[in-house]
Coordinates of C-alpha atoms and ligand atoms in Angstrom, one line a residue:
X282 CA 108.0 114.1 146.6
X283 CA 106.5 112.8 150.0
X284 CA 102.6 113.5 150.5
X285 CA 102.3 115.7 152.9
X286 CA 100.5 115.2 156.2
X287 CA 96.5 115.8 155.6
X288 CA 95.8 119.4 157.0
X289 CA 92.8 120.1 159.7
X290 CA 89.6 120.3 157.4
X291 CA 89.4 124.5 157.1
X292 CA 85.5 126.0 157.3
X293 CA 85.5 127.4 153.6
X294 CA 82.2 125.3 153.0
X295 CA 80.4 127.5 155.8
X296 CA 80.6 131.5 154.8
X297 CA 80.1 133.8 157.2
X298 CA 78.9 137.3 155.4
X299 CA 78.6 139.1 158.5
X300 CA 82.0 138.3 160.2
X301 CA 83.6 139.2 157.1
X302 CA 81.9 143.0 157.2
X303 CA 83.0 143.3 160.1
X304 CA 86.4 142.1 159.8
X305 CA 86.3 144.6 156.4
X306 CA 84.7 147.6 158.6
X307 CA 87.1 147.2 161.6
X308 CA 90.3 147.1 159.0
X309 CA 88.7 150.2 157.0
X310 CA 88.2 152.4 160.0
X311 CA 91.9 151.4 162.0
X312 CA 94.5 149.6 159.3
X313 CA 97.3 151.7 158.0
X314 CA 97.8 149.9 154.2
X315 CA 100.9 149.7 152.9
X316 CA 102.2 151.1 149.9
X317 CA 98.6 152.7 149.3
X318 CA 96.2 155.8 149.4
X319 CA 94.0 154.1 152.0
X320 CA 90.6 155.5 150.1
X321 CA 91.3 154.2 147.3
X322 CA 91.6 150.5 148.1
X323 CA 89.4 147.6 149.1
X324 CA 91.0 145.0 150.7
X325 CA 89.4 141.6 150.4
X326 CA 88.8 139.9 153.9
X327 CA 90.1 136.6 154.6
X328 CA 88.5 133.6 156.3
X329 CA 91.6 131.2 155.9
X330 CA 94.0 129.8 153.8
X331 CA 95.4 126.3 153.3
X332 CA 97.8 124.8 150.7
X333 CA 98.1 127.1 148.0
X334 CA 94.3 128.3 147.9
X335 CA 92.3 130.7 150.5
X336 CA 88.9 131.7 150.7
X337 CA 87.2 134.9 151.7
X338 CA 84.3 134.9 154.1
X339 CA 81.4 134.6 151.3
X340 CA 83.1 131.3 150.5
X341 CA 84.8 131.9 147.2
X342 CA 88.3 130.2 147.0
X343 CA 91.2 131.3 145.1
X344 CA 94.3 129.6 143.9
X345 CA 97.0 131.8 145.0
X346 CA 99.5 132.3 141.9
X347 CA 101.3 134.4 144.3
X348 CA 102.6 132.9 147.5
X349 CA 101.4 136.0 149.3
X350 CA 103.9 138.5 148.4
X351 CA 105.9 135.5 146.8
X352 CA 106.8 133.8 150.6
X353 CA 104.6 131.1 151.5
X354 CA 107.1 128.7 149.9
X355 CA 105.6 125.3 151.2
X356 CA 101.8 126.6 151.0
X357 CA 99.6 128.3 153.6
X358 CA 99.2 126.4 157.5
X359 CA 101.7 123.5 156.4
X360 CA 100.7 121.1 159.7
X361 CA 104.3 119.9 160.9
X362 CA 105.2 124.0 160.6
X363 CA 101.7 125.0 162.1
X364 CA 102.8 121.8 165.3
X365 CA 106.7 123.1 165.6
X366 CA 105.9 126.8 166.4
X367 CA 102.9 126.0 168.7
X368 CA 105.5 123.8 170.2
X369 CA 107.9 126.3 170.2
X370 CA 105.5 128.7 172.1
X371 CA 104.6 126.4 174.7
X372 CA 108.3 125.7 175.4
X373 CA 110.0 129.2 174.9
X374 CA 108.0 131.6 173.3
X375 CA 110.9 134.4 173.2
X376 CA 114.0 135.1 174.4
X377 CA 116.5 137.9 174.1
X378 CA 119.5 138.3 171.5
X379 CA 122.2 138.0 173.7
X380 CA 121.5 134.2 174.2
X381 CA 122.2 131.1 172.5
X382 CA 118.8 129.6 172.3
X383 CA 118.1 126.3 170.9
X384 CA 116.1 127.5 167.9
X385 CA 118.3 130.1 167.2
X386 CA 121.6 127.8 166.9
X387 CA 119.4 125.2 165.1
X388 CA 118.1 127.7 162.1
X389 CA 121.4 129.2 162.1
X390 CA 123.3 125.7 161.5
X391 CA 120.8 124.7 158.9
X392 CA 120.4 128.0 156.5
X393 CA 124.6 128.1 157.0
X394 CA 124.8 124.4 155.5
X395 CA 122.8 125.2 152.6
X396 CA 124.5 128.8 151.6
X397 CA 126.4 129.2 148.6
X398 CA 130.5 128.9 149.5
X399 CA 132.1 130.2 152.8
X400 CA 128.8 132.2 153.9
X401 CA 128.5 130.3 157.3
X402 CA 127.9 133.2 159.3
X403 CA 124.4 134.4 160.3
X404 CA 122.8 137.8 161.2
X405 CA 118.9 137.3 161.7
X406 CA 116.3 140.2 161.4
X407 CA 112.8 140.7 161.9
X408 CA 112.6 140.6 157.8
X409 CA 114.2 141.5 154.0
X410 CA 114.8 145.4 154.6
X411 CA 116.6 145.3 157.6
X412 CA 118.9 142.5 156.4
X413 CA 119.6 144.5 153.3
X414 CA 120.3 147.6 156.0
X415 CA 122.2 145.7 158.0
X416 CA 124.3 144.0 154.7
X417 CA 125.4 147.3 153.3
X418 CA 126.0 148.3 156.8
X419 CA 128.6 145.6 157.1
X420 CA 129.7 146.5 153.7
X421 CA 130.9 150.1 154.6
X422 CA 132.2 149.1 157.7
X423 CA 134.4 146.3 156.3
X424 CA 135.2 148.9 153.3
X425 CA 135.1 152.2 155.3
X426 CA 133.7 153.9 151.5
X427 CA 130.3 155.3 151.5
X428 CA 129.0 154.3 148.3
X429 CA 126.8 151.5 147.0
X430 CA 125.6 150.3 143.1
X431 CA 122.2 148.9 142.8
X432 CA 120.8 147.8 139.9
X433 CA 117.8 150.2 137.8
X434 CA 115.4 147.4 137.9
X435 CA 115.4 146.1 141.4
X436 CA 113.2 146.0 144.8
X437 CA 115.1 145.7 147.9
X438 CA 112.7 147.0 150.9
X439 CA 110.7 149.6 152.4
X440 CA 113.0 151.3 154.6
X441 CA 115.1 154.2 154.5
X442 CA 118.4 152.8 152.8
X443 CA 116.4 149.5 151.5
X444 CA 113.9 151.4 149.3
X445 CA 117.0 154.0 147.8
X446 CA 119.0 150.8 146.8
X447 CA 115.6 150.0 145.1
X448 CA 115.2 151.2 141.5
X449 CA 111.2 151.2 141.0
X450 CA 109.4 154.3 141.6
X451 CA 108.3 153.3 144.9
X452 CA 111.8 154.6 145.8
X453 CA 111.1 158.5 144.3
X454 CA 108.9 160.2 147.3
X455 CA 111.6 159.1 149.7
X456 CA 115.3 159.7 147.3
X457 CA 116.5 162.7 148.5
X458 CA 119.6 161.8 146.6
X459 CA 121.5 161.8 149.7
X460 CA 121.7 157.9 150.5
X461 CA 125.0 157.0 149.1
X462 CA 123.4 155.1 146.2
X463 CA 124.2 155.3 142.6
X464 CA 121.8 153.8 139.9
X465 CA 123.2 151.4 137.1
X466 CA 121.8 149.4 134.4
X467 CA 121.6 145.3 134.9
X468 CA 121.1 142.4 131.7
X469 CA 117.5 142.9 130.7
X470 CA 118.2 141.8 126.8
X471 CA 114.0 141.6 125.7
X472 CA 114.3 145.2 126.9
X473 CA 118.0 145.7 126.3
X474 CA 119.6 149.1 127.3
X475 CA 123.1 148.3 125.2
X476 CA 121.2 147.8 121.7
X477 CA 121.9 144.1 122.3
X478 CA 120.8 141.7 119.8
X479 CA 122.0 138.4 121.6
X480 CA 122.5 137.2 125.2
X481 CA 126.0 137.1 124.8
X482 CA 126.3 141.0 123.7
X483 CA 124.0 141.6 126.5
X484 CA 126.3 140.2 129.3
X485 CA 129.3 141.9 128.0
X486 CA 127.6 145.2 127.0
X487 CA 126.2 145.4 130.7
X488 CA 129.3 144.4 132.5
X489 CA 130.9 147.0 130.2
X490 CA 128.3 149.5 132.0
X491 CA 129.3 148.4 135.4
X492 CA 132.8 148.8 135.5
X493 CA 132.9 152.3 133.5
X494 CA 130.2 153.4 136.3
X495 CA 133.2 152.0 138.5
X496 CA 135.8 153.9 137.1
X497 CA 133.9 157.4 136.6
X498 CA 132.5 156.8 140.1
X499 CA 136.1 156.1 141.8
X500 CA 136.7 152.4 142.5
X501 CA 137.5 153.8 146.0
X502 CA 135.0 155.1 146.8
X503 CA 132.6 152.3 146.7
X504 CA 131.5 149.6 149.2
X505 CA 129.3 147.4 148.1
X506 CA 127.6 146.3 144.6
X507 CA 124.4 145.0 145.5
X508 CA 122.1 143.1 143.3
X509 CA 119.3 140.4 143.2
X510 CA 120.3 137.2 142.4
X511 CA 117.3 136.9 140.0
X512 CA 115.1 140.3 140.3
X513 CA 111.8 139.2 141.4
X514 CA 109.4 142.7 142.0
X515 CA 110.9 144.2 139.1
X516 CA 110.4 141.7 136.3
X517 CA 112.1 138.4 136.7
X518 CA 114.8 138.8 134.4
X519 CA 117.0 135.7 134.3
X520 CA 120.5 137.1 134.0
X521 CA 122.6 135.9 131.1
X522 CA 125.4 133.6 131.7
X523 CA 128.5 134.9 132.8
X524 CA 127.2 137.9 133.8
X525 CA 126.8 137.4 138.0
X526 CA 130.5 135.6 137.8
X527 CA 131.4 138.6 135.7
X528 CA 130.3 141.2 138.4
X529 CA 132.0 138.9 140.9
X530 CA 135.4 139.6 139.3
X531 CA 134.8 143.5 139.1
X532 CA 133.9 143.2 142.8
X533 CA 137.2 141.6 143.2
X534 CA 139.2 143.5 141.4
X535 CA 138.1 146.7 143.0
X536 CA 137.9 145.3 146.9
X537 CA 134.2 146.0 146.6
X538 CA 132.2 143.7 148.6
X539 CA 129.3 141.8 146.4
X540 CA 126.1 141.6 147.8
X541 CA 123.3 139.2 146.9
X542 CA 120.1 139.8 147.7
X543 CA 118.0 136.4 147.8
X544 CA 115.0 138.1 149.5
X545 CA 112.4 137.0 147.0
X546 CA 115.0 134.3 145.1
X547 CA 116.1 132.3 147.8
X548 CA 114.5 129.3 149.7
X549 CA 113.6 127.1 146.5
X550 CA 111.9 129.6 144.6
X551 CA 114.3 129.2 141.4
X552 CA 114.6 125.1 141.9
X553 CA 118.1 125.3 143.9
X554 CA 117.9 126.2 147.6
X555 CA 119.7 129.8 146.5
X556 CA 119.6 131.4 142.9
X557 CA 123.0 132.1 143.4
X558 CA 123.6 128.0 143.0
X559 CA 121.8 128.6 139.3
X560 CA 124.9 130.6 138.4
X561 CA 128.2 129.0 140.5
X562 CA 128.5 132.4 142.1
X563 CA 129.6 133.1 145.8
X564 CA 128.7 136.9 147.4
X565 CA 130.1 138.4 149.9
X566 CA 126.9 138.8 152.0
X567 CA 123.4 137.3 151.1
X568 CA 120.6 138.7 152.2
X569 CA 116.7 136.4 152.7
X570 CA 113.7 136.4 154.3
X571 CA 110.3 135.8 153.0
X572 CA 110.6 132.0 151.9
X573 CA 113.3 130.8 155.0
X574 CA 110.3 129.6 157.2
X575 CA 107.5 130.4 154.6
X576 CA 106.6 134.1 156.4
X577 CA 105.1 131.9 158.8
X578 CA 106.3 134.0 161.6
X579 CA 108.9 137.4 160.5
X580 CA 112.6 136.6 160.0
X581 CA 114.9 137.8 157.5
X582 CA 118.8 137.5 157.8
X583 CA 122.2 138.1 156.5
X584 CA 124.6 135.4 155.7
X585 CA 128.1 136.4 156.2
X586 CA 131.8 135.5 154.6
X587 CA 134.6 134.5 156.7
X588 CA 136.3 137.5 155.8
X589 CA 133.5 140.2 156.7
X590 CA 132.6 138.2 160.2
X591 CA 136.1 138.6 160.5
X592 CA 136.2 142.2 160.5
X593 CA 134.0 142.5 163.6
X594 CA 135.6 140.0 165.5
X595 CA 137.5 142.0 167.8
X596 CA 135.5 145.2 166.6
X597 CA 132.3 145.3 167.8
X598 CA 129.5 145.3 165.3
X599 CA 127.6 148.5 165.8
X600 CA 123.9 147.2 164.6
X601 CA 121.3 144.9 166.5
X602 CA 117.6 144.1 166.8
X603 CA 115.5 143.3 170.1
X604 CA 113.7 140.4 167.9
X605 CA 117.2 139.4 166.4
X606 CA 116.5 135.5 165.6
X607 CA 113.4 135.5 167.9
X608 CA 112.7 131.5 168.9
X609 CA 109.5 131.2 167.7
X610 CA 110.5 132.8 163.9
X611 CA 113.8 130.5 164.3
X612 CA 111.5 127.1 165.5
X613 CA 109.3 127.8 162.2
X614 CA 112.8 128.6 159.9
X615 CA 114.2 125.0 161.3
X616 CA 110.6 123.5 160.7
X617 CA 110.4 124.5 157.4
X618 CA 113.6 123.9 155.7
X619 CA 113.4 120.2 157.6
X620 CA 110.1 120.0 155.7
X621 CA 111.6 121.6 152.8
X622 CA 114.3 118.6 152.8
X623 CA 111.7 115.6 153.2
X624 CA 109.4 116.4 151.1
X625 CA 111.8 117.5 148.2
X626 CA 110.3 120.7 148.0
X627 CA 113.0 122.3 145.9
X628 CA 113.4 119.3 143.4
X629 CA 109.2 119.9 143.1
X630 CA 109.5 123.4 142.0
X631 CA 112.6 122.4 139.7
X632 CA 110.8 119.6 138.0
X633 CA 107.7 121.8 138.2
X634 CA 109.3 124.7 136.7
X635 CA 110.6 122.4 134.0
X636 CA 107.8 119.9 133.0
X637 CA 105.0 121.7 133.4
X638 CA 104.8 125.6 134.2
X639 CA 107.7 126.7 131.6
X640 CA 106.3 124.7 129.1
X641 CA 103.0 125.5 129.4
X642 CA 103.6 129.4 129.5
X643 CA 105.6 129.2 126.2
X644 CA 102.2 127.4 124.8
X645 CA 100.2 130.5 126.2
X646 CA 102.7 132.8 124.5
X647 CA 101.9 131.3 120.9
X648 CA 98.6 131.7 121.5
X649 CA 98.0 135.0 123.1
X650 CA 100.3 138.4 120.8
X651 CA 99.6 140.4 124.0
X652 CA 102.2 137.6 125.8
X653 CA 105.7 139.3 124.7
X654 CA 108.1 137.9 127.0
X655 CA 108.4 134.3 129.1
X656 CA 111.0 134.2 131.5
X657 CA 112.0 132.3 134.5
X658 CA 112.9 129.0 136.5
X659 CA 111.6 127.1 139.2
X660 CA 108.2 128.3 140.3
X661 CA 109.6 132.1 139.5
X662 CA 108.2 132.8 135.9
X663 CA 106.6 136.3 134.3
X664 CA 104.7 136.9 131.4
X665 CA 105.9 140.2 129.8
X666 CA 102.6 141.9 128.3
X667 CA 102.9 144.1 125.3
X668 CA 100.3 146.0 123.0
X669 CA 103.1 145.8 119.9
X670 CA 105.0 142.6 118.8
X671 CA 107.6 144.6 117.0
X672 CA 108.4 147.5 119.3
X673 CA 107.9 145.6 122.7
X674 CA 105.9 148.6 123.5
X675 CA 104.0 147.3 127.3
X676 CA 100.7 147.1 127.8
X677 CA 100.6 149.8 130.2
X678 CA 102.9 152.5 130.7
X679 CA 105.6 152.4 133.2
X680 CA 104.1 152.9 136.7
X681 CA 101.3 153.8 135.2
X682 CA 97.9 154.5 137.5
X683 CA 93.7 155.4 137.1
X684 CA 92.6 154.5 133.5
X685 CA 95.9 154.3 131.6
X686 CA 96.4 150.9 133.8
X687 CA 93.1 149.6 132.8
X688 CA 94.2 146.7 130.9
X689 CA 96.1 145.4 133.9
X690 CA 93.1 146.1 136.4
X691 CA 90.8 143.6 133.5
X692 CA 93.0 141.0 133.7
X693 CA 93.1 140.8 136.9
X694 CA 89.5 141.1 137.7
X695 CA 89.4 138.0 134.9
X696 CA 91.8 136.2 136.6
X697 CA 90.0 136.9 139.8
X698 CA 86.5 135.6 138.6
X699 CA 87.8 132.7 137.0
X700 CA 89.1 131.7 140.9
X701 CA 92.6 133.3 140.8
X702 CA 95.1 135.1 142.6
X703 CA 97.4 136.4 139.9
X704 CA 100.5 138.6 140.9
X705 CA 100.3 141.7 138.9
X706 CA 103.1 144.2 139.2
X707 CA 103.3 147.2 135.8
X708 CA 102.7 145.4 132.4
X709 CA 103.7 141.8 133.8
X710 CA 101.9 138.9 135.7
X711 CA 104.1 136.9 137.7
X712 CA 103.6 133.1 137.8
X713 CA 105.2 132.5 141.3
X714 CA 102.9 129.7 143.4
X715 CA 104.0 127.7 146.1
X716 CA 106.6 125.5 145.5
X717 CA 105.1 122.0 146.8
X718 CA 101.3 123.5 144.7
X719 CA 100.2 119.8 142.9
X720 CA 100.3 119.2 139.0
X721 CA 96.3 120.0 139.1
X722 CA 96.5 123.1 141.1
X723 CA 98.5 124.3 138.4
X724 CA 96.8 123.2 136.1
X725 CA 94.3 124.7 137.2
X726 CA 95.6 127.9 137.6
X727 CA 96.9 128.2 134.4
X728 CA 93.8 127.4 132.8
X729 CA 92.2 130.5 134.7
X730 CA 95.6 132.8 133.1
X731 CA 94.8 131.0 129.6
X732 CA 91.0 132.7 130.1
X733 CA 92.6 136.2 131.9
X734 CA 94.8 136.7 128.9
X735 CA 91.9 137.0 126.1
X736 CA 91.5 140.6 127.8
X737 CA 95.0 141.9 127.1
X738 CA 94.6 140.2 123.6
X739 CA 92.4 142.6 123.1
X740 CA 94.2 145.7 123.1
X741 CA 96.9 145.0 120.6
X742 CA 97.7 147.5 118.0
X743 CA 96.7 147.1 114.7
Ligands
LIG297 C1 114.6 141.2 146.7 C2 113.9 141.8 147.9 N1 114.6 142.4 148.8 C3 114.1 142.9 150.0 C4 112.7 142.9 150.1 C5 112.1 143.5 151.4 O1 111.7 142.5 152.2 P1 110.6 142.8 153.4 O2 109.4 143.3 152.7 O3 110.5 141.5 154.1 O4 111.2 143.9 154.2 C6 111.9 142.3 149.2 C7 110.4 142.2 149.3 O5 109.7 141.9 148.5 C8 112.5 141.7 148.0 O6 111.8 141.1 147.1

């Protein structure tokens, strides 16, 4: 890897208490949270960020084991992405859809040569939701069924089709049960839904599952089987080999178009530019955001087969965005994957991922019972956390909340005081930093987890 340019000096070494009560009263009394009841949170305010720590306004500094919401693939205010969108801005700060716009042709050329297969195609939107919209709305169209199988254990977005495709509870207050979505089971073998004892009984137990739902849903009936390549939000669960090329012959068999969702996966997270690369598999649509220009500035997008592009060639395509692959999002995708390629990014978090984090989480899982599960690639790992070594049984409840979740909210305030930022989601910490983080950062980092995970020790059975 190339060292990176030195960054602007960023004013963590002078706090400013009174800005940040401000900042924190302003956001109290006029920001909307997401996902949240607003009284019951407390959001930390931010002075700035750079590389893969940030500091709040008292200056404390965290690492961030997170990458944000897992997207700031090549670290916070990377300079040569920071100097191409200011340039961008100065040049042509937007520009409508209809266009072809420098930027725009640019990002599109670059995330097309780096796509799995035939997917040379793109449709940019203003994030992962609407390009997971947008994919199934293609499906249907290309299909003309109604259906579409998602997976149990998956996130796929926040809006109205997006978040019934998802399977974790955050879809419930808004599943009417009228979206066209049917629920199956993926590979999940440390939590295995077939009785599976091996990897291999897994696979074939699960694909099993899928083509029986299938056949008992009507094969016509069904446009699109979408799934994440690796699911990120919902555990990290590595699919067994076979199984992704197994779905892709179902898919085939039964004219149903295969989606891949790459949202959270894509962009280097796993140590390949795409997850789907991990596996030898091609979809039919892929959907990303988050890491294609490091959430820098919004895009998300769809990548589209020959055959699907096809069907809207002389048909018009009845979807579209006012920001669809806006100049200055495109300028920072086109920045970032450039910087991606020089500084060999990916190979980091593959050799990363290898050497260092996956080793060294297996060490933590010897030494701590409450660790039950380490799985992952790349810089996309999650520690499983249990309270029983025999029955599996998590550490907290599933979507558990107030004092039945109080293991989770210990380790994270140990993580926290120990400097940092883990990703905590149910039972399970996520390991997912940026990709380009040095050796000693996570180091570092892991040293604070080592510390963090004497809390859920502590509330093993027996
Ligand atoms: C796999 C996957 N799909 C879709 C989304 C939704 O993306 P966004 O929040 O950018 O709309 C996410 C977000 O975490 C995701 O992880």
């Amino acid at each position: 890897m190339t060292s990176q340019p030195q960054a602007q000096p960023q004013p963590y070494a002078t706090p400013d208490p009174a800005l940040g009560r401000a900042v924190k009263a302003a956001d109290r009394a006029h920001v909307f949270h997401s996902w949240s009841a607003q009284a019951a949170i407390d959001p930390l305010a931010v002075a700035g960020a750079e590389g893969s720590y940030f500091w709040d306004y008292e200056g404390k500094r965290y690492l961030d084991f997170t990458s944000g919401l897992v997207f700031t693939n090549i670290g916070y205010q990377h300079p040569k992405v920071v100097a191409a969108i200011q340039e961008q801005a100065a040049k042509m700060t937007t520009f409508a859809p209809a266009f072809a716009v420098e930027a725009r042709s640019e990002a599109a050329r670059l995330i097309a040569e780096r796509t799995p297969g035939d997917l040379d195609k793109i449709f940019f939107t203003n994030a992962g939701a609407d390009a997971v919209e947008h994919a199934i709305r293609m499906a249907r169209l290309h299909t003309g069924r109604p259906k579409v199988l998602s997976a149990y254990r998956s996130y796929h977005g926040g809006t109205q089709q997006a978040v019934n495709l998802t399977g974790d509870p955050r879809r419930w207050p808004s599943d009417s049960g009228t979206a066209g979505v049917v629920h199956f089971w993926a590979p999940f073998l440390y939590r295995s839904r077939f009785y599976a004892r091996t990897e291999e009984e897994e696979c074939a137990r699960a694909l099993e599952h899928l083509e029986t739902t299938i056949t008992f849903e009507g094969p016509g009936t069904i446009a699109a089987v979408i799934l994440e390549t690796i699911p990120g939000t919902a555990g990290i669960m590595v699919p067994p080999p076979g199984y992704l090329a197994g779905v892709r012959e179902i898919c085939d068999r039964h004219g149903i178009v295969f989606v891949l969702d790459e949202v959270m996966a894509g962009f280097g997270r796993t140590g390949e530019w795409f997850a789907a690369d991990l596996f030898g598999v091609v979809p039919d649509l892929m959907t990303f955001a988050k890491g294609v220009n490091s959430g820098y500035v919004p895009l998300g997008g769809v990548a589209i087969s020959p055959e699907i592009a096809d069907t809207f060639a002389t048909r018009p395509y009845p979807g579209g965005l006012t920001y669809s692959g806006h100049p200055l999002a495109c300028a920072a995708a086109v920045a970032t994957i450039n910087v991606m390629r020089e500084e060999g990014i990916v190979e980091n978090a593959k050799r990363l991922g290898e050497t260092v984090l996956g080793p060294a989480l297996a060490e933590l899982a010897e030494r701590h019972p409450s660790v039950g599960e380490v799985r992952g690639t790349g810089m996309f790992w999650a520690l499983d956390l249990i309270r029983d070594t025999e029955t599996h049984e998590p550490l907290v409840p599933y979507n558990a909340s107030g004092s039945s979740n109080a293991p989770m909210l210990a380790f994270t305030a140990a993580a926290k005081k120990h400097g940092l930022w883990p990703f905590v989601n149910m039972n399970r910490t996520h390991i997912v930093p940026p990709l380009n983080i040095t050796e000693e950062d996570l180091k570092e980092g892991l040293s604070a987890l080592d510390t963090a995970l004497n809390t859920t020790d502590a509330h093993m059975a027996g």
